[in-house]
Amino acid sequence: MEWAPAECTLPTEERPLRVAEFDELFATALRGLERVAPTHLRLTLDGGSQVEETARDLAARETSCCSFFAFSLTPSDTRLVVDVEVPSAHARVLDGLQARAVEAAPQVAS
């Protein structure tokens, strides 16, 4: 996670594991991606309780180590929309998250 900011409190040795968790979520559930603004990324995931549970867990853990993240999850019958926002000083981190999503789910247009 070379794009992790200095403020991130996740221990360095745990960062590859967190990246792998995001990669797995993106590879299996990501269906759409939109950069709403330089500081706002919208991810559309498959719906379902397991996807929502995984996304909520990851969002909570990511917010606990990088408090500048703001995650908003909006479920529907078939999809889960995850809005991720950061302050402008951390737009680079959002760039990294978007790049991970595209790499893990190349079938999803960026």
PDB file of N, CA and C in Angstrom:
ATOM      1  N   MET A   1       0.857  -1.172   0.000  1.00  0.00           N
ATOM      2  CA  MET A   1       0.000   0.000   0.000  1.00  0.00           C
ATOM      3  C   MET A   1       0.902   1.234   0.000  1.00  0.00           C
ATOM      4  N   GLU A   2       1.610   1.444  -1.093  1.00  0.00           N
ATOM      5  CA  GLU A   2       2.551   2.547  -1.177  1.00  0.00           C
ATOM      6  C   GLU A   2       1.894   3.922  -1.155  1.00  0.00           C
ATOM      7  N   TRP A   3       0.602   3.987  -1.336  1.00  0.00           N
ATOM      8  CA  TRP A   3      -0.116   5.256  -1.334  1.00  0.00           C
ATOM      9  C   TRP A   3      -0.702   5.579   0.034  1.00  0.00           C
ATOM     10  N   ALA A   4      -0.396   4.769   1.020  1.00  0.00           N
ATOM     11  CA  ALA A   4      -0.898   5.036   2.375  1.00  0.00           C
ATOM     12  C   ALA A   4      -0.238   6.299   2.920  1.00  0.00           C
ATOM     13  N   PRO A   5      -1.030   7.197   3.487  1.00  0.00           N
ATOM     14  CA  PRO A   5      -0.464   8.440   4.023  1.00  0.00           C
ATOM     15  C   PRO A   5       0.240   8.211   5.356  1.00  0.00           C
ATOM     16  N   ALA A   6       1.053   9.180   5.740  1.00  0.00           N
ATOM     17  CA  ALA A   6       1.774   9.104   7.014  1.00  0.00           C
ATOM     18  C   ALA A   6       0.813   8.992   8.197  1.00  0.00           C
ATOM     19  N   GLU A   7      -0.391   9.541   8.066  1.00  0.00           N
ATOM     20  CA  GLU A   7      -1.366   9.510   9.159  1.00  0.00           C
ATOM     21  C   GLU A   7      -1.953   8.117   9.410  1.00  0.00           C
ATOM     22  N   CYS A   8      -1.754   7.209   8.489  1.00  0.00           N
ATOM     23  CA  CYS A   8      -2.314   5.858   8.627  1.00  0.00           C
ATOM     24  C   CYS A   8      -1.677   5.163   9.824  1.00  0.00           C
ATOM     25  N   THR A   9      -2.512   4.647  10.709  1.00  0.00           N
ATOM     26  CA  THR A   9      -1.999   3.979  11.904  1.00  0.00           C
ATOM     27  C   THR A   9      -1.987   2.450  11.773  1.00  0.00           C
ATOM     28  N   LEU A  10      -2.391   1.937  10.615  1.00  0.00           N
ATOM     29  CA  LEU A  10      -2.338   0.489  10.404  1.00  0.00           C
ATOM     30  C   LEU A  10      -0.866   0.070  10.353  1.00  0.00           C
ATOM     31  N   PRO A  11      -0.465  -0.892  11.165  1.00  0.00           N
ATOM     32  CA  PRO A  11       0.936  -1.320  11.135  1.00  0.00           C
ATOM     33  C   PRO A  11       1.364  -1.725   9.724  1.00  0.00           C
ATOM     34  N   THR A  12       2.561  -1.351   9.362  1.00  0.00           N
ATOM     35  CA  THR A  12       3.077  -1.588   8.012  1.00  0.00           C
ATOM     36  C   THR A  12       2.946  -3.039   7.593  1.00  0.00           C
ATOM     37  N   GLU A  13       3.213  -3.972   8.499  1.00  0.00           N
ATOM     38  CA  GLU A  13       3.158  -5.387   8.139  1.00  0.00           C
ATOM     39  C   GLU A  13       1.731  -5.869   7.862  1.00  0.00           C
ATOM     40  N   GLU A  14       0.724  -5.139   8.328  1.00  0.00           N
ATOM     41  CA  GLU A  14      -0.674  -5.519   8.088  1.00  0.00           C
ATOM     42  C   GLU A  14      -1.247  -4.912   6.806  1.00  0.00           C
ATOM     43  N   ARG A  15      -0.558  -3.951   6.233  1.00  0.00           N
ATOM     44  CA  ARG A  15      -1.081  -3.253   5.049  1.00  0.00           C
ATOM     45  C   ARG A  15      -1.300  -4.165   3.847  1.00  0.00           C
ATOM     46  N   PRO A  16      -0.373  -5.080   3.537  1.00  0.00           N
ATOM     47  CA  PRO A  16      -0.636  -5.978   2.398  1.00  0.00           C
ATOM     48  C   PRO A  16      -1.884  -6.851   2.602  1.00  0.00           C
ATOM     49  N   LEU A  17      -2.161  -7.224   3.839  1.00  0.00           N
ATOM     50  CA  LEU A  17      -3.355  -8.016   4.123  1.00  0.00           C
ATOM     51  C   LEU A  17      -4.618  -7.212   3.875  1.00  0.00           C
ATOM     52  N   ARG A  18      -4.617  -5.940   4.255  1.00  0.00           N
ATOM     53  CA  ARG A  18      -5.765  -5.069   4.035  1.00  0.00           C
ATOM     54  C   ARG A  18      -5.988  -4.853   2.537  1.00  0.00           C
ATOM     55  N   VAL A  19      -4.896  -4.628   1.813  1.00  0.00           N
ATOM     56  CA  VAL A  19      -4.996  -4.456   0.360  1.00  0.00           C
ATOM     57  C   VAL A  19      -5.598  -5.709  -0.265  1.00  0.00           C
ATOM     58  N   ALA A  20      -5.170  -6.873   0.197  1.00  0.00           N
ATOM     59  CA  ALA A  20      -5.701  -8.132  -0.335  1.00  0.00           C
ATOM     60  C   ALA A  20      -7.197  -8.266  -0.054  1.00  0.00           C
ATOM     61  N   GLU A  21      -7.645  -7.791   1.095  1.00  0.00           N
ATOM     62  CA  GLU A  21      -9.076  -7.831   1.407  1.00  0.00           C
ATOM     63  C   GLU A  21      -9.874  -6.934   0.455  1.00  0.00           C
ATOM     64  N   PHE A  22      -9.363  -5.734   0.208  1.00  0.00           N
ATOM     65  CA  PHE A  22     -10.027  -4.848  -0.752  1.00  0.00           C
ATOM     66  C   PHE A  22      -9.995  -5.465  -2.146  1.00  0.00           C
ATOM     67  N   ASP A  23      -8.852  -6.013  -2.544  1.00  0.00           N
ATOM     68  CA  ASP A  23      -8.752  -6.645  -3.862  1.00  0.00           C
ATOM     69  C   ASP A  23      -9.783  -7.757  -4.026  1.00  0.00           C
ATOM     70  N   GLU A  24      -9.948  -8.574  -3.009  1.00  0.00           N
ATOM     71  CA  GLU A  24     -10.914  -9.674  -3.062  1.00  0.00           C
ATOM     72  C   GLU A  24     -12.335  -9.138  -3.205  1.00  0.00           C
ATOM     73  N   LEU A  25     -12.671  -8.116  -2.437  1.00  0.00           N
ATOM     74  CA  LEU A  25     -14.003  -7.513  -2.543  1.00  0.00           C
ATOM     75  C   LEU A  25     -14.220  -6.953  -3.946  1.00  0.00           C
ATOM     76  N   PHE A  26     -13.241  -6.227  -4.459  1.00  0.00           N
ATOM     77  CA  PHE A  26     -13.375  -5.647  -5.795  1.00  0.00           C
ATOM     78  C   PHE A  26     -13.466  -6.732  -6.868  1.00  0.00           C
ATOM     79  N   ALA A  27     -12.628  -7.757  -6.770  1.00  0.00           N
ATOM     80  CA  ALA A  27     -12.602  -8.814  -7.789  1.00  0.00           C
ATOM     81  C   ALA A  27     -13.907  -9.591  -7.843  1.00  0.00           C
ATOM     82  N   THR A  28     -14.545  -9.760  -6.701  1.00  0.00           N
ATOM     83  CA  THR A  28     -15.750 -10.593  -6.668  1.00  0.00           C
ATOM     84  C   THR A  28     -17.051  -9.814  -6.733  1.00  0.00           C
ATOM     85  N   ALA A  29     -17.042  -8.540  -6.348  1.00  0.00           N
ATOM     86  CA  ALA A  29     -18.322  -7.835  -6.216  1.00  0.00           C
ATOM     87  C   ALA A  29     -18.422  -6.496  -6.950  1.00  0.00           C
ATOM     88  N   LEU A  30     -17.308  -5.930  -7.395  1.00  0.00           N
ATOM     89  CA  LEU A  30     -17.366  -4.616  -8.021  1.00  0.00           C
ATOM     90  C   LEU A  30     -18.053  -4.688  -9.385  1.00  0.00           C
ATOM     91  N   ARG A  31     -19.058  -3.836  -9.577  1.00  0.00           N
ATOM     92  CA  ARG A  31     -19.805  -3.811 -10.835  1.00  0.00           C
ATOM     93  C   ARG A  31     -19.785  -2.448 -11.503  1.00  0.00           C
ATOM     94  N   GLY A  32     -19.362  -1.424 -10.775  1.00  0.00           N
ATOM     95  CA  GLY A  32     -19.284  -0.089 -11.354  1.00  0.00           C
ATOM     96  C   GLY A  32     -18.398   0.798 -10.514  1.00  0.00           C
ATOM     97  N   LEU A  33     -17.822   1.793 -11.176  1.00  0.00           N
ATOM     98  CA  LEU A  33     -16.909   2.693 -10.507  1.00  0.00           C
ATOM     99  C   LEU A  33     -17.050   4.065 -11.161  1.00  0.00           C
ATOM    100  N   GLU A  34     -17.174   5.093 -10.349  1.00  0.00           N
ATOM    101  CA  GLU A  34     -17.324   6.440 -10.872  1.00  0.00           C
ATOM    102  C   GLU A  34     -16.541   7.401  -9.977  1.00  0.00           C
ATOM    103  N   ARG A  35     -15.712   8.227 -10.594  1.00  0.00           N
ATOM    104  CA  ARG A  35     -15.007   9.273  -9.842  1.00  0.00           C
ATOM    105  C   ARG A  35     -15.908  10.500  -9.908  1.00  0.00           C
ATOM    106  N   VAL A  36     -16.685  10.698  -8.895  1.00  0.00           N
ATOM    107  CA  VAL A  36     -17.676  11.772  -8.830  1.00  0.00           C
ATOM    108  C   VAL A  36     -16.983  13.132  -8.775  1.00  0.00           C
ATOM    109  N   ALA A  37     -15.885  13.208  -8.036  1.00  0.00           N
ATOM    110  CA  ALA A  37     -15.088  14.422  -7.875  1.00  0.00           C
ATOM    111  C   ALA A  37     -13.680  13.979  -7.477  1.00  0.00           C
ATOM    112  N   PRO A  38     -12.706  14.865  -7.510  1.00  0.00           N
ATOM    113  CA  PRO A  38     -11.349  14.464  -7.118  1.00  0.00           C
ATOM    114  C   PRO A  38     -11.273  13.857  -5.710  1.00  0.00           C
ATOM    115  N   THR A  39     -12.223  14.195  -4.865  1.00  0.00           N
ATOM    116  CA  THR A  39     -12.211  13.696  -3.488  1.00  0.00           C
ATOM    117  C   THR A  39     -13.365  12.734  -3.199  1.00  0.00           C
ATOM    118  N   HIS A  40     -14.019  12.232  -4.249  1.00  0.00           N
ATOM    119  CA  HIS A  40     -15.209  11.398  -4.064  1.00  0.00           C
ATOM    120  C   HIS A  40     -15.209  10.277  -5.099  1.00  0.00           C
ATOM    121  N   LEU A  41     -15.173   9.039  -4.605  1.00  0.00           N
ATOM    122  CA  LEU A  41     -15.214   7.843  -5.440  1.00  0.00           C
ATOM    123  C   LEU A  41     -16.479   7.069  -5.110  1.00  0.00           C
ATOM    124  N   ARG A  42     -17.203   6.646  -6.131  1.00  0.00           N
ATOM    125  CA  ARG A  42     -18.418   5.837  -5.928  1.00  0.00           C
ATOM    126  C   ARG A  42     -18.175   4.450  -6.515  1.00  0.00           C
ATOM    127  N   LEU A  43     -18.354   3.453  -5.666  1.00  0.00           N
ATOM    128  CA  LEU A  43     -18.211   2.052  -6.056  1.00  0.00           C
ATOM    129  C   LEU A  43     -19.591   1.400  -6.015  1.00  0.00           C
ATOM    130  N   THR A  44     -19.931   0.682  -7.058  1.00  0.00           N
ATOM    131  CA  THR A  44     -21.179  -0.071  -7.059  1.00  0.00           C
ATOM    132  C   THR A  44     -20.822  -1.545  -6.980  1.00  0.00           C
ATOM    133  N   LEU A  45     -21.321  -2.187  -5.932  1.00  0.00           N
ATOM    134  CA  LEU A  45     -21.039  -3.603  -5.681  1.00  0.00           C
ATOM    135  C   LEU A  45     -22.305  -4.419  -5.838  1.00  0.00           C
ATOM    136  N   ASP A  46     -22.123  -5.722  -6.040  1.00  0.00           N
ATOM    137  CA  ASP A  46     -23.269  -6.622  -5.987  1.00  0.00           C
ATOM    138  C   ASP A  46     -23.967  -6.444  -4.656  1.00  0.00           C
ATOM    139  N   GLY A  47     -25.277  -6.636  -4.656  1.00  0.00           N
ATOM    140  CA  GLY A  47     -26.007  -6.592  -3.396  1.00  0.00           C
ATOM    141  C   GLY A  47     -25.825  -7.899  -2.647  1.00  0.00           C
ATOM    142  N   GLY A  48     -26.505  -8.028  -1.574  1.00  0.00           N
ATOM    143  CA  GLY A  48     -26.421  -9.246  -0.782  1.00  0.00           C
ATOM    144  C   GLY A  48     -25.814  -8.986   0.569  1.00  0.00           C
ATOM    145  N   SER A  49     -26.270  -9.740   1.528  1.00  0.00           N
ATOM    146  CA  SER A  49     -25.855  -9.498   2.906  1.00  0.00           C
ATOM    147  C   SER A  49     -24.365  -9.733   3.125  1.00  0.00           C
ATOM    148  N   GLN A  50     -23.775 -10.732   2.462  1.00  0.00           N
ATOM    149  CA  GLN A  50     -22.349 -11.005   2.679  1.00  0.00           C
ATOM    150  C   GLN A  50     -21.485  -9.885   2.129  1.00  0.00           C
ATOM    151  N   VAL A  51     -21.823  -9.370   0.948  1.00  0.00           N
ATOM    152  CA  VAL A  51     -21.059  -8.262   0.371  1.00  0.00           C
ATOM    153  C   VAL A  51     -21.190  -7.033   1.264  1.00  0.00           C
ATOM    154  N   GLU A  52     -22.398  -6.752   1.698  1.00  0.00           N
ATOM    155  CA  GLU A  52     -22.601  -5.585   2.560  1.00  0.00           C
ATOM    156  C   GLU A  52     -21.840  -5.745   3.870  1.00  0.00           C
ATOM    157  N   GLU A  53     -21.894  -6.917   4.459  1.00  0.00           N
ATOM    158  CA  GLU A  53     -21.180  -7.160   5.724  1.00  0.00           C
ATOM    159  C   GLU A  53     -19.677  -6.964   5.542  1.00  0.00           C
ATOM    160  N   THR A  54     -19.128  -7.497   4.454  1.00  0.00           N
ATOM    161  CA  THR A  54     -17.701  -7.356   4.177  1.00  0.00           C
ATOM    162  C   THR A  54     -17.334  -5.894   3.951  1.00  0.00           C
ATOM    163  N   ALA A  55     -18.136  -5.188   3.152  1.00  0.00           N
ATOM    164  CA  ALA A  55     -17.862  -3.777   2.860  1.00  0.00           C
ATOM    165  C   ALA A  55     -17.949  -2.931   4.131  1.00  0.00           C
ATOM    166  N   ARG A  56     -18.951  -3.179   4.948  1.00  0.00           N
ATOM    167  CA  ARG A  56     -19.084  -2.413   6.198  1.00  0.00           C
ATOM    168  C   ARG A  56     -17.904  -2.673   7.130  1.00  0.00           C
ATOM    169  N   ASP A  57     -17.495  -3.920   7.222  1.00  0.00           N
ATOM    170  CA  ASP A  57     -16.360  -4.270   8.069  1.00  0.00           C
ATOM    171  C   ASP A  57     -15.078  -3.592   7.583  1.00  0.00           C
ATOM    172  N   LEU A  58     -14.807  -3.673   6.275  1.00  0.00           N
ATOM    173  CA  LEU A  58     -13.617  -3.033   5.722  1.00  0.00           C
ATOM    174  C   LEU A  58     -13.661  -1.520   5.920  1.00  0.00           C
ATOM    175  N   ALA A  59     -14.816  -0.918   5.671  1.00  0.00           N
ATOM    176  CA  ALA A  59     -14.955   0.536   5.844  1.00  0.00           C
ATOM    177  C   ALA A  59     -14.686   0.933   7.292  1.00  0.00           C
ATOM    178  N   ALA A  60     -15.228   0.185   8.227  1.00  0.00           N
ATOM    179  CA  ALA A  60     -15.026   0.498   9.644  1.00  0.00           C
ATOM    180  C   ALA A  60     -13.562   0.362  10.032  1.00  0.00           C
ATOM    181  N   ARG A  61     -12.924  -0.707   9.596  1.00  0.00           N
ATOM    182  CA  ARG A  61     -11.519  -0.901   9.943  1.00  0.00           C
ATOM    183  C   ARG A  61     -10.621   0.125   9.264  1.00  0.00           C
ATOM    184  N   GLU A  62     -10.960   0.493   8.016  1.00  0.00           N
ATOM    185  CA  GLU A  62     -10.151   1.491   7.313  1.00  0.00           C
ATOM    186  C   GLU A  62     -10.297   2.860   7.966  1.00  0.00           C
ATOM    187  N   THR A  63     -11.496   3.198   8.376  1.00  0.00           N
ATOM    188  CA  THR A  63     -11.726   4.471   9.046  1.00  0.00           C
ATOM    189  C   THR A  63     -11.006   4.524  10.393  1.00  0.00           C
ATOM    190  N   SER A  64     -10.876   3.376  11.043  1.00  0.00           N
ATOM    191  CA  SER A  64     -10.215   3.374  12.347  1.00  0.00           C
ATOM    192  C   SER A  64      -8.717   3.641  12.230  1.00  0.00           C
ATOM    193  N   CYS A  65      -8.106   3.316  11.107  1.00  0.00           N
ATOM    194  CA  CYS A  65      -6.664   3.575  10.962  1.00  0.00           C
ATOM    195  C   CYS A  65      -6.383   4.811  10.116  1.00  0.00           C
ATOM    196  N   CYS A  66      -7.334   5.205   9.287  1.00  0.00           N
ATOM    197  CA  CYS A  66      -7.204   6.405   8.450  1.00  0.00           C
ATOM    198  C   CYS A  66      -8.482   7.211   8.632  1.00  0.00           C
ATOM    199  N   SER A  67      -8.511   8.000   9.686  1.00  0.00           N
ATOM    200  CA  SER A  67      -9.741   8.667  10.098  1.00  0.00           C
ATOM    201  C   SER A  67     -10.253   9.706   9.116  1.00  0.00           C
ATOM    202  N   PHE A  68      -9.468  10.074   8.129  1.00  0.00           N
ATOM    203  CA  PHE A  68      -9.911  11.058   7.147  1.00  0.00           C
ATOM    204  C   PHE A  68     -10.895  10.474   6.132  1.00  0.00           C
ATOM    205  N   PHE A  69     -10.987   9.150   6.037  1.00  0.00           N
ATOM    206  CA  PHE A  69     -11.948   8.514   5.125  1.00  0.00           C
ATOM    207  C   PHE A  69     -13.366   8.709   5.624  1.00  0.00           C
ATOM    208  N   ALA A  70     -14.284   8.943   4.701  1.00  0.00           N
ATOM    209  CA  ALA A  70     -15.718   8.949   5.003  1.00  0.00           C
ATOM    210  C   ALA A  70     -16.377   7.974   4.042  1.00  0.00           C
ATOM    211  N   PHE A  71     -16.884   6.882   4.585  1.00  0.00           N
ATOM    212  CA  PHE A  71     -17.572   5.860   3.797  1.00  0.00           C
ATOM    213  C   PHE A  71     -19.069   5.981   4.039  1.00  0.00           C
ATOM    214  N   SER A  72     -19.828   5.891   2.967  1.00  0.00           N
ATOM    215  CA  SER A  72     -21.287   5.872   3.059  1.00  0.00           C
ATOM    216  C   SER A  72     -21.779   4.701   2.229  1.00  0.00           C
ATOM    217  N   LEU A  73     -22.521   3.794   2.854  1.00  0.00           N
ATOM    218  CA  LEU A  73     -23.032   2.611   2.159  1.00  0.00           C
ATOM    219  C   LEU A  73     -24.534   2.708   2.006  1.00  0.00           C
ATOM    220  N   THR A  74     -24.994   2.529   0.770  1.00  0.00           N
ATOM    221  CA  THR A  74     -26.415   2.609   0.462  1.00  0.00           C
ATOM    222  C   THR A  74     -26.841   1.315  -0.221  1.00  0.00           C
ATOM    223  N   PRO A  75     -27.511   0.432   0.508  1.00  0.00           N
ATOM    224  CA  PRO A  75     -27.943  -0.837  -0.089  1.00  0.00           C
ATOM    225  C   PRO A  75     -29.269  -0.698  -0.828  1.00  0.00           C
ATOM    226  N   SER A  76     -29.440  -1.529  -1.853  1.00  0.00           N
ATOM    227  CA  SER A  76     -30.727  -1.692  -2.532  1.00  0.00           C
ATOM    228  C   SER A  76     -30.951  -3.189  -2.666  1.00  0.00           C
ATOM    229  N   ASP A  77     -31.973  -3.586  -3.380  1.00  0.00           N
ATOM    230  CA  ASP A  77     -32.251  -5.012  -3.530  1.00  0.00           C
ATOM    231  C   ASP A  77     -31.139  -5.760  -4.260  1.00  0.00           C
ATOM    232  N   THR A  78     -30.529  -5.102  -5.246  1.00  0.00           N
ATOM    233  CA  THR A  78     -29.560  -5.799  -6.084  1.00  0.00           C
ATOM    234  C   THR A  78     -28.152  -5.234  -6.030  1.00  0.00           C
ATOM    235  N   ARG A  79     -27.974  -4.064  -5.462  1.00  0.00           N
ATOM    236  CA  ARG A  79     -26.666  -3.406  -5.461  1.00  0.00           C
ATOM    237  C   ARG A  79     -26.370  -2.775  -4.104  1.00  0.00           C
ATOM    238  N   LEU A  80     -25.099  -2.520  -3.889  1.00  0.00           N
ATOM    239  CA  LEU A  80     -24.637  -1.770  -2.730  1.00  0.00           C
ATOM    240  C   LEU A  80     -23.759  -0.649  -3.268  1.00  0.00           C
ATOM    241  N   VAL A  81     -24.151   0.586  -3.034  1.00  0.00           N
ATOM    242  CA  VAL A  81     -23.358   1.729  -3.464  1.00  0.00           C
ATOM    243  C   VAL A  81     -22.511   2.189  -2.283  1.00  0.00           C
ATOM    244  N   VAL A  82     -21.211   2.274  -2.529  1.00  0.00           N
ATOM    245  CA  VAL A  82     -20.271   2.710  -1.508  1.00  0.00           C
ATOM    246  C   VAL A  82     -19.640   4.014  -1.980  1.00  0.00           C
ATOM    247  N   ASP A  83     -19.952   5.093  -1.289  1.00  0.00           N
ATOM    248  CA  ASP A  83     -19.338   6.382  -1.573  1.00  0.00           C
ATOM    249  C   ASP A  83     -18.181   6.569  -0.618  1.00  0.00           C
ATOM    250  N   VAL A  84     -17.024   6.889  -1.174  1.00  0.00           N
ATOM    251  CA  VAL A  84     -15.820   7.094  -0.380  1.00  0.00           C
ATOM    252  C   VAL A  84     -15.361   8.530  -0.631  1.00  0.00           C
ATOM    253  N   GLU A  85     -15.247   9.294   0.441  1.00  0.00           N
ATOM    254  CA  GLU A  85     -14.810  10.678   0.313  1.00  0.00           C
ATOM    255  C   GLU A  85     -13.635  10.932   1.247  1.00  0.00           C
ATOM    256  N   VAL A  86     -12.767  11.833   0.789  1.00  0.00           N
ATOM    257  CA  VAL A  86     -11.592  12.229   1.561  1.00  0.00           C
ATOM    258  C   VAL A  86     -11.397  13.740   1.435  1.00  0.00           C
ATOM    259  N   PRO A  87     -10.691  14.358   2.366  1.00  0.00           N
ATOM    260  CA  PRO A  87     -10.333  15.767   2.199  1.00  0.00           C
ATOM    261  C   PRO A  87      -9.368  15.910   1.016  1.00  0.00           C
ATOM    262  N   SER A  88      -9.307  17.077   0.436  1.00  0.00           N
ATOM    263  CA  SER A  88      -8.474  17.291  -0.760  1.00  0.00           C
ATOM    264  C   SER A  88      -7.004  16.933  -0.514  1.00  0.00           C
ATOM    265  N   ALA A  89      -6.527  17.099   0.685  1.00  0.00           N
ATOM    266  CA  ALA A  89      -5.140  16.749   0.996  1.00  0.00           C
ATOM    267  C   ALA A  89      -4.859  15.256   0.828  1.00  0.00           C
ATOM    268  N   HIS A  90      -5.910  14.443   0.784  1.00  0.00           N
ATOM    269  CA  HIS A  90      -5.743  12.995   0.673  1.00  0.00           C
ATOM    270  C   HIS A  90      -6.311  12.423  -0.625  1.00  0.00           C
ATOM    271  N   ALA A  91      -6.477  13.258  -1.640  1.00  0.00           N
ATOM    272  CA  ALA A  91      -6.988  12.779  -2.928  1.00  0.00           C
ATOM    273  C   ALA A  91      -6.091  11.691  -3.512  1.00  0.00           C
ATOM    274  N   ARG A  92      -4.799  11.745  -3.242  1.00  0.00           N
ATOM    275  CA  ARG A  92      -3.855  10.731  -3.724  1.00  0.00           C
ATOM    276  C   ARG A  92      -4.202   9.345  -3.176  1.00  0.00           C
ATOM    277  N   VAL A  93      -4.686   9.297  -1.951  1.00  0.00           N
ATOM    278  CA  VAL A  93      -5.086   8.017  -1.361  1.00  0.00           C
ATOM    279  C   VAL A  93      -6.295   7.460  -2.109  1.00  0.00           C
ATOM    280  N   LEU A  94      -7.223   8.333  -2.463  1.00  0.00           N
ATOM    281  CA  LEU A  94      -8.390   7.906  -3.231  1.00  0.00           C
ATOM    282  C   LEU A  94      -7.969   7.440  -4.630  1.00  0.00           C
ATOM    283  N   ASP A  95      -6.968   8.091  -5.215  1.00  0.00           N
ATOM    284  CA  ASP A  95      -6.418   7.646  -6.498  1.00  0.00           C
ATOM    285  C   ASP A  95      -5.912   6.207  -6.367  1.00  0.00           C
ATOM    286  N   GLY A  96      -5.233   5.930  -5.258  1.00  0.00           N
ATOM    287  CA  GLY A  96      -4.703   4.586  -5.034  1.00  0.00           C
ATOM    288  C   GLY A  96      -5.794   3.555  -4.875  1.00  0.00           C
ATOM    289  N   LEU A  97      -6.849   3.914  -4.152  1.00  0.00           N
ATOM    290  CA  LEU A  97      -7.965   2.992  -3.972  1.00  0.00           C
ATOM    291  C   LEU A  97      -8.641   2.715  -5.317  1.00  0.00           C
ATOM    292  N   GLN A  98      -8.816   3.751  -6.118  1.00  0.00           N
ATOM    293  CA  GLN A  98      -9.413   3.576  -7.441  1.00  0.00           C
ATOM    294  C   GLN A  98      -8.539   2.677  -8.319  1.00  0.00           C
ATOM    295  N   ALA A  99      -7.241   2.884  -8.287  1.00  0.00           N
ATOM    296  CA  ALA A  99      -6.326   2.055  -9.074  1.00  0.00           C
ATOM    297  C   ALA A  99      -6.402   0.595  -8.638  1.00  0.00           C
ATOM    298  N   ARG A 100      -6.512   0.352  -7.326  1.00  0.00           N
ATOM    299  CA  ARG A 100      -6.645  -1.027  -6.832  1.00  0.00           C
ATOM    300  C   ARG A 100      -7.922  -1.652  -7.366  1.00  0.00           C
ATOM    301  N   ALA A 101      -9.014  -0.897  -7.342  1.00  0.00           N
ATOM    302  CA  ALA A 101     -10.297  -1.410  -7.816  1.00  0.00           C
ATOM    303  C   ALA A 101     -10.217  -1.781  -9.286  1.00  0.00           C
ATOM    304  N   VAL A 102      -9.620  -0.918 -10.094  1.00  0.00           N
ATOM    305  CA  VAL A 102      -9.505  -1.175 -11.530  1.00  0.00           C
ATOM    306  C   VAL A 102      -8.610  -2.379 -11.788  1.00  0.00           C
ATOM    307  N   GLU A 103      -7.533  -2.480 -11.044  1.00  0.00           N
ATOM    308  CA  GLU A 103      -6.613  -3.611 -11.213  1.00  0.00           C
ATOM    309  C   GLU A 103      -7.261  -4.936 -10.812  1.00  0.00           C
ATOM    310  N   ALA A 104      -8.019  -4.912  -9.735  1.00  0.00           N
ATOM    311  CA  ALA A 104      -8.653  -6.147  -9.238  1.00  0.00           C
ATOM    312  C   ALA A 104      -9.862  -6.563 -10.074  1.00  0.00           C
ATOM    313  N   ALA A 105     -10.522  -5.584 -10.687  1.00  0.00           N
ATOM    314  CA  ALA A 105     -11.723  -5.869 -11.492  1.00  0.00           C
ATOM    315  C   ALA A 105     -11.597  -5.149 -12.829  1.00  0.00           C
ATOM    316  N   PRO A 106     -10.697  -5.599 -13.691  1.00  0.00           N
ATOM    317  CA  PRO A 106     -10.436  -4.875 -14.947  1.00  0.00           C
ATOM    318  C   PRO A 106     -11.642  -4.805 -15.886  1.00  0.00           C
ATOM    319  N   GLN A 107     -12.620  -5.666 -15.680  1.00  0.00           N
ATOM    320  CA  GLN A 107     -13.817  -5.632 -16.519  1.00  0.00           C
ATOM    321  C   GLN A 107     -14.697  -4.421 -16.221  1.00  0.00           C
ATOM    322  N   VAL A 108     -14.424  -3.729 -15.123  1.00  0.00           N
ATOM    323  CA  VAL A 108     -15.204  -2.554 -14.735  1.00  0.00           C
ATOM    324  C   VAL A 108     -14.503  -1.327 -15.296  1.00  0.00           C
ATOM    325  N   ALA A 109     -15.231  -0.553 -16.077  1.00  0.00           N
ATOM    326  CA  ALA A 109     -14.631   0.661 -16.665  1.00  0.00           C
ATOM    327  C   ALA A 109     -14.374   1.687 -15.582  1.00  0.00           C
ATOM    328  N   SER A 110     -13.264   2.387 -15.671  1.00  0.00           N
ATOM    329  CA  SER A 110     -12.945   3.409 -14.677  1.00  0.00           C
ATOM    330  C   SER A 110     -13.437   4.740 -15.106  1.00  0.00           C
TER     331      SER A 110
END
